[in-house]
XYZ file of C-alpha atoms in Angstrom:
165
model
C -3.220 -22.612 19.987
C -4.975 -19.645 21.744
C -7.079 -16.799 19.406
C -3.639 -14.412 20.065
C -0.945 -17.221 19.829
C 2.051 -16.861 17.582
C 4.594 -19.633 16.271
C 7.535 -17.058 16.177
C 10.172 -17.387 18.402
C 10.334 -15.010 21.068
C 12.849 -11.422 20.185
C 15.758 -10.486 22.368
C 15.278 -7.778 24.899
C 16.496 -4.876 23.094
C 19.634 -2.901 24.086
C 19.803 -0.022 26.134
C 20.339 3.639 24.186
C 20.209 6.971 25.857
C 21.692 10.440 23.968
C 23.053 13.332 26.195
C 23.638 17.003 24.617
C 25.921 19.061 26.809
C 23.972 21.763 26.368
C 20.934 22.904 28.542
C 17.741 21.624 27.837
C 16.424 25.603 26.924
C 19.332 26.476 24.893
C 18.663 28.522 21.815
C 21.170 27.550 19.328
C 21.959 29.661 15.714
C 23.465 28.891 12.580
C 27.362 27.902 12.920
C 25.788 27.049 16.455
C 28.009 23.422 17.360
C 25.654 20.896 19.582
C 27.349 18.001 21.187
C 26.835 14.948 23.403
C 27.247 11.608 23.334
C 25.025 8.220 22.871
C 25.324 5.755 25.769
C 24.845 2.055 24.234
C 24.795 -1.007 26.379
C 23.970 -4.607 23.931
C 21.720 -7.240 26.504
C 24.007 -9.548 24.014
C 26.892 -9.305 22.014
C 26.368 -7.655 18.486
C 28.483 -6.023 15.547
C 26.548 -3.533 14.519
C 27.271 -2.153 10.675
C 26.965 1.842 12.182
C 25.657 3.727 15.169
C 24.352 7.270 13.283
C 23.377 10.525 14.939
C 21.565 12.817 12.860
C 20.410 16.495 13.405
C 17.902 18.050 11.369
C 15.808 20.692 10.620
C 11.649 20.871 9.465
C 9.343 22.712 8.497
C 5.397 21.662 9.027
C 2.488 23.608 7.789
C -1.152 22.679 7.653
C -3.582 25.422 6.949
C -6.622 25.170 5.776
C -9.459 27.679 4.180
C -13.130 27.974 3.590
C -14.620 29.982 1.206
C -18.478 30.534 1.124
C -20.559 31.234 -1.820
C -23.989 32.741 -2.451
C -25.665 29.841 -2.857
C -24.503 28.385 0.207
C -21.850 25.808 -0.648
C -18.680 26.232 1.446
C -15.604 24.993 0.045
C -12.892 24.291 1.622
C -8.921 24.244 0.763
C -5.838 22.297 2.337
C -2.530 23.243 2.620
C 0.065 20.782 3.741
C 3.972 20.800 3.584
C 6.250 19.214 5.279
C 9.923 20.946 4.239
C 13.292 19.503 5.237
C 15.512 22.257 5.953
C 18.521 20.346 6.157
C 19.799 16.868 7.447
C 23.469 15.663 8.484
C 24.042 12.462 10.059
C 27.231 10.903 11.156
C 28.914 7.444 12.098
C 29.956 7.680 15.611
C 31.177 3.933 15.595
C 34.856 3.135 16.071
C 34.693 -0.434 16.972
C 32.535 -3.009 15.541
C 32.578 -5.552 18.128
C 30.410 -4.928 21.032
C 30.260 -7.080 24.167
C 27.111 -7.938 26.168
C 26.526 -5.759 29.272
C 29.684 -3.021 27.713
C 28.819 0.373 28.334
C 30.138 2.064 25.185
C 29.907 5.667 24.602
C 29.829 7.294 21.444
C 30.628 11.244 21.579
C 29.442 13.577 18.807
C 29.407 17.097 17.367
C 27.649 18.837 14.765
C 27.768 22.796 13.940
C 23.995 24.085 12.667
C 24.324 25.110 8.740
C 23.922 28.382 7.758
C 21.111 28.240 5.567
C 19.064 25.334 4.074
C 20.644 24.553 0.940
C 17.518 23.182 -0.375
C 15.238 24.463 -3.512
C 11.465 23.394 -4.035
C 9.936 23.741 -7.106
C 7.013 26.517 -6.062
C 5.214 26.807 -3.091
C 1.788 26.322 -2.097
C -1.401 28.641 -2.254
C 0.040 32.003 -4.464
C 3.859 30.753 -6.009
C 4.168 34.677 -6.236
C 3.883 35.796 -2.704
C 6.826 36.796 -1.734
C 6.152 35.305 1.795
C 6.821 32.122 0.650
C 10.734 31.259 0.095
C 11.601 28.056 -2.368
C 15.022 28.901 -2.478
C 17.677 27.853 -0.544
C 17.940 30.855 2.695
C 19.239 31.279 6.222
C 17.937 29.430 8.544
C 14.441 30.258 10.396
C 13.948 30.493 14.583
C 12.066 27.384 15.716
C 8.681 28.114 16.530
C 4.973 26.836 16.368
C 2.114 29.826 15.336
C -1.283 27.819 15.687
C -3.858 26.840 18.160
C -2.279 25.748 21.479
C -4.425 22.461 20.940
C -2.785 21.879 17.693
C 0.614 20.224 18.636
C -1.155 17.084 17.263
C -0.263 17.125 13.255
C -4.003 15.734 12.653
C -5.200 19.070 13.574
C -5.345 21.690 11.253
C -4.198 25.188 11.197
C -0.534 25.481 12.526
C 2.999 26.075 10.993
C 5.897 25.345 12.839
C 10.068 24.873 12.507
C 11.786 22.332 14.037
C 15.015 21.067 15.118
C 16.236 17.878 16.362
């Protein structure tokens, strides 16, 4: 046996899964907002599957970090990090549980955007009092990322950003 060998038995090539959303790639969509598409599944073999979910969800990621400088010249410095769920629903688009190998099935789906988040935290970071920081449940925020165009990578610091997906 070679340095890299392996005594497991080869997997199965895996199936083939696409999604499609009807909706234009650059569409802006608001709460009560209804996505839809459909999932495209074709099995290499023949498999019953327990559930084929979609889920669409909502994120919020901030990393912000601080220096502070004394007189003595010690810098120290201070990390922020959250990573907020803003909301999550997920549904079973499967009707039949017996899939045949080489089937194109298609699963459609639909989901309408919620109005707000519906979740609570228990404070926030930095200053709990500043108002600029909600823990409550509220109305759903615009996607957007405020941060160094260089920091789409989350292990770079500095950036807050909403997401949906």
């Amino acid at each position: 046996m070679g340095l890299f060998s392996s005594n497991k038995p080869p997997q199965p090539p895996l199936p083939t899964l696409t999604i499609h959303l009807y909706s234009p790639a650059e569409t802006v969509f608001k709460p009560n907002d209804q996505v839809s598409g459909h999932v495209i599944l074709t099995p290499i073999e023949s498999i019953n599957p327990r559930a084929v979910e979609v889920s669409l969800f909502g994120q919020s990621l901030v990393w912000l970090r601080t220096s502070h400088s004394s007189s003595n010249n010690h810098t120290s410095y201070y990390h922020f990090r959250d990573n907020a769920p803003l909301f999550e629903v997920t549904t079973d688009v499967l009707l039949n549980h017996d899939l045949q190998a080489g089937q194109v099935y298609t699963f459609p789906f639909s989901f309408r955007f919620p109005e707000g988040t519906g979740n609570s935290r228990v404070a926030s970071y930095k200053k709990s009092d500043d108002a600029r920081w909600t823990v409550g449940p509220h109305n759903l925020p615009p996607s957007f990322f405020h941060g160094s165009k260089y920091a789409h990578d989350l292990d770079d610091a500095d950036f807050a950003k909403i997401e949906y997906g």
